[in-house]
Amino acid sequence: MSTAEGTAGTEGFVRVATLGELEEDTPRRVEVGGTPVSLVRTEGEVFAIHDICSHANVSLSEGEVEDCQIECWLHGSSFDLRTGKPSGPPATRPVPVYPVKIEGDGPDAAVLVSVTQES
């Protein structure tokens, strides 16, 4: 798990990783100002979603990613990485998603997340 406390970039955005540190379709847990966040690089984009499942209170970053969804490893609830909405039971409540900015190019580009605003 990474911890990001300082800010970089613009209002409320915190540098949490570089693009090169994020493996395709492999969630990575980071903490931004005490908020657990799962970062996912998939389909050419980077998404930030609250790391705690709304159904079972377990880490989503330990689940699998497919078709822009992250699946909770415990009971199989899947959440859309773009909206946080569950695709079906047992979860019925969405989880927050957060805006992501990429600064720079290539594998050293900085990935920034803001948990002060939800997407």
GROMACS .gro file of N, CA, C and O in nm:
model
  476
    1MET      N    1   0.085  -0.118   0.000
    1MET     CA    2   0.000   0.000   0.000
    1MET      C    3   0.088   0.123   0.000
    1MET      O    4   0.187   0.129   0.070
    2SER      N    5   0.050   0.222  -0.078
    2SER     CA    6   0.121   0.349  -0.081
    2SER      C    7   0.043   0.451   0.000
    2SER      O    8  -0.079   0.444   0.009
    3THR      N    9   0.113   0.546   0.057
    3THR     CA   10   0.048   0.654   0.129
    3THR      C   11   0.088   0.785   0.065
    3THR      O   12   0.205   0.811   0.043
    4ALA      N   13  -0.011   0.867   0.033
    4ALA     CA   14   0.016   0.996  -0.028
    4ALA      C   15  -0.039   1.104   0.064
    4ALA      O   16  -0.159   1.109   0.088
    5GLU      N   17   0.046   1.186   0.118
    5GLU     CA   18   0.001   1.291   0.210
    5GLU      C   19   0.020   1.431   0.152
    5GLU      O   20  -0.059   1.518   0.176
    6GLY      N   21   0.127   1.454   0.075
    6GLY     CA   22   0.152   1.586   0.019
    6GLY      C   23   0.066   1.608  -0.103
    6GLY      O   24   0.006   1.518  -0.156
    7THR      N   25   0.062   1.734  -0.149
    7THR     CA   26  -0.014   1.763  -0.269
    7THR      C   27   0.081   1.796  -0.382
    7THR      O   28   0.191   1.844  -0.361
    8ALA      N   29   0.037   1.769  -0.500
    8ALA     CA   30   0.111   1.805  -0.620
    8ALA      C   31   0.009   1.842  -0.725
    8ALA      O   32  -0.101   1.791  -0.724
    9GLY      N   33   0.045   1.930  -0.811
    9GLY     CA   34  -0.050   1.968  -0.915
    9GLY      C   35  -0.147   2.073  -0.866
    9GLY      O   36  -0.109   2.166  -0.798
   10THR      N   37  -0.275   2.056  -0.896
   10THR     CA   38  -0.373   2.159  -0.870
   10THR      C   39  -0.466   2.120  -0.757
   10THR      O   40  -0.473   2.005  -0.716
   11GLU      N   41  -0.536   2.217  -0.708
   11GLU     CA   42  -0.632   2.211  -0.599
   11GLU      C   43  -0.682   2.072  -0.559
   11GLU      O   44  -0.763   2.013  -0.626
   12GLY      N   45  -0.633   2.024  -0.447
   12GLY     CA   46  -0.684   1.901  -0.390
   12GLY      C   47  -0.632   1.773  -0.451
   12GLY      O   48  -0.665   1.665  -0.405
   13PHE      N   49  -0.553   1.780  -0.556
   13PHE     CA   50  -0.499   1.660  -0.618
   13PHE      C   51  -0.367   1.621  -0.553
   13PHE      O   52  -0.284   1.706  -0.526
   14VAL      N   53  -0.352   1.492  -0.529
   14VAL     CA   54  -0.234   1.438  -0.462
   14VAL      C   55  -0.168   1.336  -0.555
   14VAL      O   56  -0.236   1.251  -0.613
   15ARG      N   57  -0.036   1.343  -0.567
   15ARG     CA   58   0.039   1.247  -0.648
   15ARG      C   59   0.041   1.115  -0.572
   15ARG      O   60   0.084   1.107  -0.459
   16VAL      N   61  -0.003   1.007  -0.640
   16VAL     CA   62  -0.012   0.877  -0.574
   16VAL      C   63   0.073   0.769  -0.639
   16VAL      O   64   0.098   0.665  -0.579
   17ALA      N   65   0.115   0.792  -0.764
   17ALA     CA   66   0.192   0.690  -0.836
   17ALA      C   67   0.242   0.749  -0.967
   17ALA      O   68   0.211   0.864  -0.999
   18THR      N   69   0.315   0.668  -1.041
   18THR     CA   70   0.347   0.701  -1.180
   18THR      C   71   0.275   0.599  -1.268
   18THR      O   72   0.239   0.490  -1.220
   19LEU      N   73   0.257   0.632  -1.393
   19LEU     CA   74   0.191   0.537  -1.484
   19LEU      C   75   0.267   0.406  -1.491
   19LEU      O   76   0.207   0.299  -1.496
   20GLY      N   77   0.399   0.413  -1.487
   20GLY     CA   78   0.480   0.293  -1.494
   20GLY      C   79   0.464   0.200  -1.376
   20GLY      O   80   0.494   0.081  -1.386
   21GLU      N   81   0.417   0.253  -1.264
   21GLU     CA   82   0.396   0.171  -1.145
   21GLU      C   83   0.264   0.095  -1.148
   21GLU      O   84   0.241   0.006  -1.066
   22LEU      N   85   0.175   0.131  -1.241
   22LEU     CA   86   0.042   0.069  -1.248
   22LEU      C   87   0.039  -0.036  -1.358
   22LEU      O   88   0.053  -0.005  -1.476
   23GLU      N   89   0.019  -0.161  -1.318
   23GLU     CA   90   0.007  -0.269  -1.415
   23GLU      C   91  -0.135  -0.273  -1.470
   23GLU      O   92  -0.232  -0.252  -1.395
   24GLU      N   93  -0.148  -0.301  -1.598
   24GLU     CA   94  -0.279  -0.310  -1.663
   24GLU      C   95  -0.368  -0.412  -1.592
   24GLU      O   96  -0.325  -0.524  -1.565
   25ASP      N   97  -0.490  -0.370  -1.560
   25ASP     CA   98  -0.593  -0.456  -1.499
   25ASP      C   99  -0.553  -0.514  -1.363
   25ASP      O  100  -0.608  -0.617  -1.321
   26THR      N  101  -0.460  -0.449  -1.295
   26THR     CA  102  -0.419  -0.494  -1.162
   26THR      C  103  -0.441  -0.380  -1.063
   26THR      O  104  -0.369  -0.279  -1.067
   27PRO      N  105  -0.542  -0.391  -0.974
   27PRO     CA  106  -0.569  -0.283  -0.879
   27PRO      C  107  -0.450  -0.260  -0.785
   27PRO      O  108  -0.378  -0.354  -0.750
   28ARG      N  109  -0.433  -0.135  -0.747
   28ARG     CA  110  -0.327  -0.099  -0.653
   28ARG      C  111  -0.388  -0.009  -0.546
   28ARG      O  112  -0.447   0.094  -0.575
   29ARG      N  113  -0.374  -0.050  -0.421
   29ARG     CA  114  -0.429   0.028  -0.309
   29ARG      C  115  -0.333   0.139  -0.271
   29ARG      O  116  -0.213   0.117  -0.257
   30VAL      N  117  -0.387   0.260  -0.258
   30VAL     CA  118  -0.314   0.374  -0.206
   30VAL      C  119  -0.401   0.441  -0.101
   30VAL      O  120  -0.521   0.412  -0.090
   31GLU      N  121  -0.343   0.528  -0.023
   31GLU     CA  122  -0.419   0.604   0.075
   31GLU      C  123  -0.395   0.751   0.048
   31GLU      O  124  -0.280   0.794   0.034
   32VAL      N  125  -0.502   0.826   0.038
   32VAL     CA  126  -0.494   0.969   0.010
   32VAL      C  127  -0.560   1.043   0.126
   32VAL      O  128  -0.682   1.036   0.142
   33GLY      N  129  -0.479   1.108   0.209
   33GLY     CA  130  -0.534   1.182   0.323
   33GLY      C  131  -0.621   1.096   0.413
   33GLY      O  132  -0.723   1.142   0.462
   34GLY      N  133  -0.586   0.970   0.430
   34GLY     CA  134  -0.662   0.880   0.516
   34GLY      C  135  -0.773   0.805   0.445
   34GLY      O  136  -0.840   0.721   0.505
   35THR      N  137  -0.796   0.833   0.318
   35THR     CA  138  -0.900   0.765   0.241
   35THR      C  139  -0.839   0.651   0.160
   35THR      O  140  -0.749   0.675   0.079
   36PRO      N  141  -0.889   0.528   0.177
   36PRO     CA  142  -0.838   0.417   0.097
   36PRO      C  143  -0.893   0.424  -0.045
   36PRO      O  144  -1.013   0.439  -0.066
   37VAL      N  145  -0.803   0.415  -0.142
   37VAL     CA  146  -0.839   0.427  -0.283
   37VAL      C  147  -0.776   0.312  -0.359
   37VAL      O  148  -0.661   0.275  -0.335
   38SER      N  149  -0.852   0.256  -0.452
   38SER     CA  150  -0.799   0.155  -0.543
   38SER      C  151  -0.776   0.222  -0.678
   38SER      O  152  -0.869   0.277  -0.737
   39LEU      N  153  -0.651   0.220  -0.725
   39LEU     CA  154  -0.617   0.272  -0.857
   39LEU      C  155  -0.618   0.157  -0.956
   39LEU      O  156  -0.564   0.050  -0.926
   40VAL      N  157  -0.677   0.181  -1.071
   40VAL     CA  158  -0.682   0.077  -1.174
   40VAL      C  159  -0.649   0.139  -1.309
   40VAL      O  160  -0.713   0.235  -1.351
   41ARG      N  161  -0.551   0.080  -1.376
   41ARG     CA  162  -0.518   0.119  -1.513
   41ARG      C  163  -0.577   0.012  -1.604
   41ARG      O  164  -0.539  -0.105  -1.597
   42THR      N  165  -0.674   0.055  -1.687
   42THR     CA  166  -0.740  -0.039  -1.776
   42THR      C  167  -0.796   0.036  -1.896
   42THR      O  168  -0.833   0.154  -1.885
   43GLU      N  169  -0.802  -0.030  -2.008
   43GLU     CA  170  -0.861   0.025  -2.130
   43GLU      C  171  -0.806   0.163  -2.165
   43GLU      O  172  -0.878   0.251  -2.210
   44GLY      N  173  -0.676   0.185  -2.138
   44GLY     CA  174  -0.611   0.310  -2.174
   44GLY      C  175  -0.637   0.426  -2.079
   44GLY      O  176  -0.600   0.539  -2.109
   45GLU      N  177  -0.701   0.400  -1.966
   45GLU     CA  178  -0.730   0.505  -1.869
   45GLU      C  179  -0.689   0.460  -1.730
   45GLU      O  180  -0.667   0.342  -1.706
   46VAL      N  181  -0.684   0.557  -1.637
   46VAL     CA  182  -0.659   0.527  -1.497
   46VAL      C  183  -0.782   0.573  -1.418
   46VAL      O  184  -0.830   0.685  -1.435
   47PHE      N  185  -0.832   0.484  -1.333
   47PHE     CA  186  -0.950   0.512  -1.252
   47PHE      C  187  -0.913   0.506  -1.104
   47PHE      O  188  -0.824   0.430  -1.065
   48ALA      N  189  -0.986   0.584  -1.025
   48ALA     CA  190  -0.969   0.581  -0.880
   48ALA      C  191  -1.106   0.558  -0.818
   48ALA      O  192  -1.201   0.634  -0.842
   49ILE      N  193  -1.118   0.452  -0.741
   49ILE     CA  194  -1.246   0.415  -0.679
   49ILE      C  195  -1.220   0.387  -0.532
   49ILE      O  196  -1.113   0.340  -0.494
   50HIS      N  197  -1.318   0.418  -0.447
   50HIS     CA  198  -1.303   0.392  -0.304
   50HIS      C  199  -1.270   0.244  -0.286
   50HIS      O  200  -1.331   0.158  -0.350
   51ASP      N  201  -1.174   0.215  -0.201
   51ASP     CA  202  -1.122   0.079  -0.193
   51ASP      C  203  -1.204  -0.015  -0.106
   51ASP      O  204  -1.174  -0.132  -0.097
   52ILE      N  205  -1.310   0.034  -0.044
   52ILE     CA  206  -1.388  -0.051   0.046
   52ILE      C  207  -1.523  -0.085  -0.016
   52ILE      O  208  -1.601   0.004  -0.052
   53CYS      N  209  -1.551  -0.214  -0.030
   53CYS     CA  210  -1.678  -0.261  -0.086
   53CYS      C  211  -1.795  -0.212  -0.001
   53CYS      O  212  -1.789  -0.219   0.122
   54SER      N  213  -1.899  -0.164  -0.065
   54SER     CA  214  -2.016  -0.113   0.008
   54SER      C  215  -2.101  -0.225   0.067
   54SER      O  216  -2.187  -0.201   0.151
   55HIS      N  217  -2.075  -0.348   0.028
   55HIS     CA  218  -2.152  -0.460   0.080
   55HIS      C  219  -2.084  -0.529   0.198
   55HIS      O  220  -2.146  -0.555   0.299
   56ALA      N  221  -1.954  -0.555   0.185
   56ALA     CA  222  -1.890  -0.640   0.285
   56ALA      C  223  -1.773  -0.575   0.359
   56ALA      O  224  -1.708  -0.641   0.438
   57ASN      N  225  -1.744  -0.447   0.333
   57ASN     CA  226  -1.639  -0.376   0.404
   57ASN      C  227  -1.502  -0.444   0.390
   57ASN      O  228  -1.429  -0.460   0.487
   58VAL      N  229  -1.468  -0.488   0.268
   58VAL     CA  230  -1.337  -0.546   0.240
   58VAL      C  231  -1.273  -0.469   0.124
   58VAL      O  232  -1.340  -0.396   0.052
   59SER      N  233  -1.143  -0.487   0.108
   59SER     CA  234  -1.065  -0.413   0.009
   59SER      C  235  -1.096  -0.458  -0.134
   59SER      O  236  -1.077  -0.574  -0.169
   60LEU      N  237  -1.140  -0.364  -0.217
   60LEU     CA  238  -1.166  -0.395  -0.357
   60LEU      C  239  -1.036  -0.416  -0.435
   60LEU      O  240  -1.034  -0.486  -0.536
   61SER      N  241  -0.927  -0.358  -0.387
   61SER     CA  242  -0.800  -0.371  -0.460
   61SER      C  243  -0.746  -0.513  -0.458
   61SER      O  244  -0.652  -0.545  -0.529
   62GLU      N  245  -0.808  -0.600  -0.380
   62GLU     CA  246  -0.769  -0.741  -0.380
   62GLU      C  247  -0.851  -0.822  -0.480
   62GLU      O  248  -0.832  -0.942  -0.494
   63GLY      N  249  -0.942  -0.754  -0.550
   63GLY     CA  250  -1.028  -0.821  -0.648
   63GLY      C  251  -0.970  -0.819  -0.787
   63GLY      O  252  -0.856  -0.778  -0.809
   64GLU      N  253  -1.051  -0.862  -0.883
   64GLU     CA  254  -1.009  -0.870  -1.022
   64GLU      C  255  -1.079  -0.763  -1.105
   64GLU      O  256  -1.189  -0.719  -1.072
   65VAL      N  257  -1.013  -0.723  -1.215
   65VAL     CA  258  -1.065  -0.621  -1.305
   65VAL      C  259  -1.094  -0.684  -1.441
   65VAL      O  260  -1.012  -0.759  -1.495
   66GLU      N  261  -1.213  -0.654  -1.493
   66GLU     CA  262  -1.251  -0.699  -1.627
   66GLU      C  263  -1.362  -0.610  -1.680
   66GLU      O  264  -1.456  -0.576  -1.606
   67ASP      N  265  -1.352  -0.571  -1.806
   67ASP     CA  266  -1.456  -0.489  -1.872
   67ASP      C  267  -1.489  -0.363  -1.793
   67ASP      O  268  -1.607  -0.329  -1.773
   68CYS      N  269  -1.386  -0.293  -1.745
   68CYS     CA  270  -1.400  -0.167  -1.670
   68CYS      C  271  -1.483  -0.183  -1.542
   68CYS      O  272  -1.552  -0.094  -1.497
   69GLN      N  273  -1.474  -0.304  -1.484
   69GLN     CA  274  -1.540  -0.335  -1.357
   69GLN      C  275  -1.436  -0.394  -1.262
   69GLN      O  276  -1.344  -0.462  -1.306
   70ILE      N  277  -1.455  -0.367  -1.133
   70ILE     CA  278  -1.372  -0.431  -1.032
   70ILE      C  279  -1.462  -0.519  -0.948
   70ILE      O  280  -1.571  -0.478  -0.908
   71GLU      N  281  -1.419  -0.642  -0.927
   71GLU     CA  282  -1.500  -0.740  -0.856
   71GLU      C  283  -1.446  -0.759  -0.715
   71GLU      O  284  -1.328  -0.783  -0.696
   72CYS      N  285  -1.535  -0.752  -0.617
   72CYS     CA  286  -1.498  -0.780  -0.478
   72CYS      C  287  -1.469  -0.929  -0.465
   72CYS      O  288  -1.549  -1.013  -0.507
   73TRP      N  289  -1.356  -0.961  -0.407
   73TRP     CA  290  -1.313  -1.100  -0.396
   73TRP      C  291  -1.398  -1.182  -0.299
   73TRP      O  292  -1.404  -1.303  -0.310
   74LEU      N  293  -1.468  -1.117  -0.206
   74LEU     CA  294  -1.538  -1.193  -0.103
   74LEU      C  295  -1.672  -1.251  -0.151
   74LEU      O  296  -1.695  -1.370  -0.138
   75HIS      N  297  -1.760  -1.168  -0.204
   75HIS     CA  298  -1.892  -1.215  -0.245
   75HIS      C  299  -1.922  -1.193  -0.393
   75HIS      O  300  -2.034  -1.219  -0.437
   76GLY      N  301  -1.825  -1.139  -0.468
   76GLY     CA  302  -1.844  -1.126  -0.612
   76GLY      C  303  -1.917  -1.003  -0.660
   76GLY      O  304  -1.952  -0.996  -0.778
   77SER      N  305  -1.942  -0.905  -0.574
   77SER     CA  306  -2.003  -0.781  -0.622
   77SER      C  307  -1.906  -0.712  -0.716
   77SER      O  308  -1.787  -0.704  -0.689
   78SER      N  309  -1.958  -0.660  -0.827
   78SER     CA  310  -1.875  -0.585  -0.922
   78SER      C  311  -1.920  -0.440  -0.925
   78SER      O  312  -2.040  -0.411  -0.917
   79PHE      N  313  -1.823  -0.350  -0.940
   79PHE     CA  314  -1.850  -0.207  -0.942
   79PHE      C  315  -1.790  -0.146  -1.069
   79PHE      O  316  -1.676  -0.177  -1.105
   80ASP      N  317  -1.867  -0.059  -1.134
   80ASP     CA  318  -1.819   0.010  -1.253
   80ASP      C  319  -1.711   0.110  -1.212
   80ASP      O  320  -1.733   0.192  -1.122
   81LEU      N  321  -1.595   0.102  -1.273
   81LEU     CA  322  -1.485   0.190  -1.236
   81LEU      C  323  -1.512   0.336  -1.272
   81LEU      O  324  -1.454   0.426  -1.213
   82ARG      N  325  -1.602   0.360  -1.366
   82ARG     CA  326  -1.634   0.497  -1.408
   82ARG      C  327  -1.736   0.563  -1.316
   82ARG      O  328  -1.732   0.683  -1.294
   83THR      N  329  -1.830   0.484  -1.262
   83THR     CA  330  -1.941   0.542  -1.185
   83THR      C  331  -1.947   0.496  -1.040
   83THR      O  332  -2.013   0.558  -0.959
   84GLY      N  333  -1.885   0.382  -1.010
   84GLY     CA  334  -1.893   0.324  -0.876
   84GLY      C  335  -2.019   0.244  -0.852
   84GLY      O  336  -2.037   0.185  -0.745
   85LYS      N  337  -2.108   0.237  -0.950
   85LYS     CA  338  -2.234   0.165  -0.933
   85LYS      C  339  -2.212   0.014  -0.938
   85LYS      O  340  -2.137  -0.035  -1.022
   86PRO      N  341  -2.282  -0.058  -0.850
   86PRO     CA  342  -2.271  -0.205  -0.855
   86PRO      C  343  -2.348  -0.259  -0.974
   86PRO      O  344  -2.450  -0.202  -1.015
   87SER      N  345  -2.300  -0.370  -1.028
   87SER     CA  346  -2.367  -0.429  -1.144
   87SER      C  347  -2.475  -0.528  -1.103
   87SER      O  348  -2.549  -0.576  -1.187
   88GLY      N  349  -2.481  -0.559  -0.976
   88GLY     CA  350  -2.583  -0.652  -0.927
   88GLY      C  351  -2.552  -0.696  -0.786
   88GLY      O  352  -2.450  -0.661  -0.730
   89PRO      N  353  -2.644  -0.773  -0.725
   89PRO     CA  354  -2.627  -0.819  -0.588
   89PRO      C  355  -2.500  -0.901  -0.571
   89PRO      O  356  -2.450  -0.957  -0.668
   90PRO      N  357  -2.450  -0.910  -0.449
   90PRO     CA  358  -2.516  -0.866  -0.328
   90PRO      C  359  -2.503  -0.716  -0.299
   90PRO      O  360  -2.580  -0.662  -0.220
   91ALA      N  361  -2.410  -0.644  -0.358
   91ALA     CA  362  -2.400  -0.500  -0.332
   91ALA      C  363  -2.517  -0.426  -0.397
   91ALA      O  364  -2.556  -0.457  -0.509
   92THR      N  365  -2.571  -0.329  -0.325
   92THR     CA  366  -2.678  -0.247  -0.379
   92THR      C  367  -2.643  -0.099  -0.377
   92THR      O  368  -2.708  -0.019  -0.443
   93ARG      N  369  -2.541  -0.062  -0.300
   93ARG     CA  370  -2.500   0.079  -0.290
   93ARG      C  371  -2.371   0.101  -0.369
   93ARG      O  372  -2.280   0.019  -0.363
   94PRO      N  373  -2.362   0.214  -0.441
   94PRO     CA  374  -2.238   0.245  -0.512
   94PRO      C  375  -2.126   0.282  -0.416
   94PRO      O  376  -2.151   0.311  -0.298
   95VAL      N  377  -2.004   0.281  -0.466
   95VAL     CA  378  -1.889   0.331  -0.391
   95VAL      C  379  -1.841   0.457  -0.463
   95VAL      O  380  -1.860   0.472  -0.584
   96PRO      N  381  -1.782   0.551  -0.390
   96PRO     CA  382  -1.735   0.675  -0.454
   96PRO      C  383  -1.624   0.649  -0.556
   96PRO      O  384  -1.542   0.558  -0.539
   97VAL      N  385  -1.625   0.728  -0.661
   97VAL     CA  386  -1.515   0.731  -0.756
   97VAL      C  387  -1.456   0.872  -0.750
   97VAL      O  388  -1.526   0.968  -0.719
   98TYR      N  389  -1.328   0.883  -0.780
   98TYR     CA  390  -1.257   1.009  -0.763
   98TYR      C  391  -1.191   1.050  -0.894
   98TYR      O  392  -1.146   0.965  -0.972
   99PRO      N  393  -1.180   1.182  -0.916
   99PRO     CA  394  -1.115   1.230  -1.039
   99PRO      C  395  -0.965   1.200  -1.039
   99PRO      O  396  -0.900   1.203  -0.934
  100VAL      N  397  -0.914   1.170  -1.157
  100VAL     CA  398  -0.772   1.139  -1.176
  100VAL      C  399  -0.717   1.235  -1.281
  100VAL      O  400  -0.782   1.264  -1.380
  101LYS      N  401  -0.595   1.284  -1.257
  101LYS     CA  402  -0.522   1.364  -1.356
  101LYS      C  403  -0.389   1.296  -1.381
  101LYS      O  404  -0.328   1.241  -1.290
  102ILE      N  405  -0.345   1.303  -1.505
  102ILE     CA  406  -0.213   1.252  -1.543
  102ILE      C  407  -0.130   1.372  -1.585
  102ILE      O  408  -0.172   1.450  -1.671
  103GLU      N  409  -0.013   1.388  -1.523
  103GLU     CA  410   0.076   1.498  -1.559
  103GLU      C  411   0.205   1.440  -1.615
  103GLU      O  412   0.272   1.362  -1.547
  104GLY      N  413   0.236   1.477  -1.738
  104GLY     CA  414   0.356   1.427  -1.803
  104GLY      C  415   0.322   1.319  -1.904
  104GLY      O  416   0.206   1.290  -1.932
  105ASP      N  417   0.429   1.258  -1.956
  105ASP     CA  418   0.415   1.155  -2.058
  105ASP      C  419   0.498   1.033  -2.021
  105ASP      O  420   0.594   1.041  -1.945
  106GLY      N  421   0.459   0.920  -2.079
  106GLY     CA  422   0.535   0.798  -2.062
  106GLY      C  423   0.521   0.738  -1.924
  106GLY      O  424   0.435   0.778  -1.845
  107PRO      N  425   0.606   0.642  -1.892
  107PRO     CA  426   0.595   0.569  -1.765
  107PRO      C  427   0.622   0.655  -1.642
  107PRO      O  428   0.578   0.621  -1.533
  108ASP      N  429   0.691   0.768  -1.660
  108ASP     CA  430   0.719   0.856  -1.546
  108ASP      C  431   0.610   0.959  -1.521
  108ASP      O  432   0.621   1.041  -1.429
  109ALA      N  433   0.504   0.958  -1.601
  109ALA     CA  434   0.394   1.054  -1.583
  109ALA      C  435   0.333   1.036  -1.445
  109ALA      O  436   0.313   0.923  -1.399
  110ALA      N  437   0.305   1.145  -1.378
  110ALA     CA  438   0.248   1.141  -1.243
  110ALA      C  439   0.098   1.117  -1.249
  110ALA      O  440   0.027   1.174  -1.330
  111VAL      N  441   0.050   1.029  -1.159
  111VAL     CA  442  -0.093   1.002  -1.145
  111VAL      C  443  -0.137   1.075  -1.018
  111VAL      O  444  -0.084   1.051  -0.910
  112LEU      N  445  -0.234   1.165  -1.034
  112LEU     CA  446  -0.283   1.244  -0.923
  112LEU      C  447  -0.431   1.214  -0.901
  112LEU      O  448  -0.506   1.196  -0.997
  113VAL      N  449  -0.473   1.211  -0.774
  113VAL     CA  450  -0.612   1.180  -0.738
  113VAL      C  451  -0.661   1.286  -0.640
  113VAL      O  452  -0.585   1.330  -0.554
  114SER      N  453  -0.786   1.324  -0.651
  114SER     CA  454  -0.848   1.413  -0.554
  114SER      C  455  -0.961   1.338  -0.483
  114SER      O  456  -1.052   1.287  -0.547
  115VAL      N  457  -0.952   1.329  -0.351
  115VAL     CA  458  -1.061   1.268  -0.275
  115VAL      C  459  -1.152   1.374  -0.214
  115VAL      O  460  -1.246   1.342  -0.143
  116THR      N  461  -1.122   1.501  -0.241
  116THR     CA  462  -1.207   1.608  -0.189
  116THR      C  463  -1.331   1.629  -0.275
  116THR      O  464  -1.423   1.696  -0.236
  117GLN      N  465  -1.330   1.572  -0.394
  117GLN     CA  466  -1.446   1.578  -0.482
  117GLN      C  467  -1.465   1.442  -0.548
  117GLN      O  468  -1.370   1.373  -0.576
  118GLU      N  469  -1.590   1.405  -0.564
  118GLU     CA  470  -1.621   1.279  -0.631
  118GLU      C  471  -1.654   1.307  -0.776
  118GLU      O  472  -1.706   1.412  -0.808
  119SER      N  473  -1.621   1.213  -0.864
  119SER     CA  474  -1.654   1.228  -1.006
  119SER      C  475  -1.802   1.206  -1.027
  119SER      O  476  -1.866   1.134  -0.959
   0.00000   0.00000   0.00000
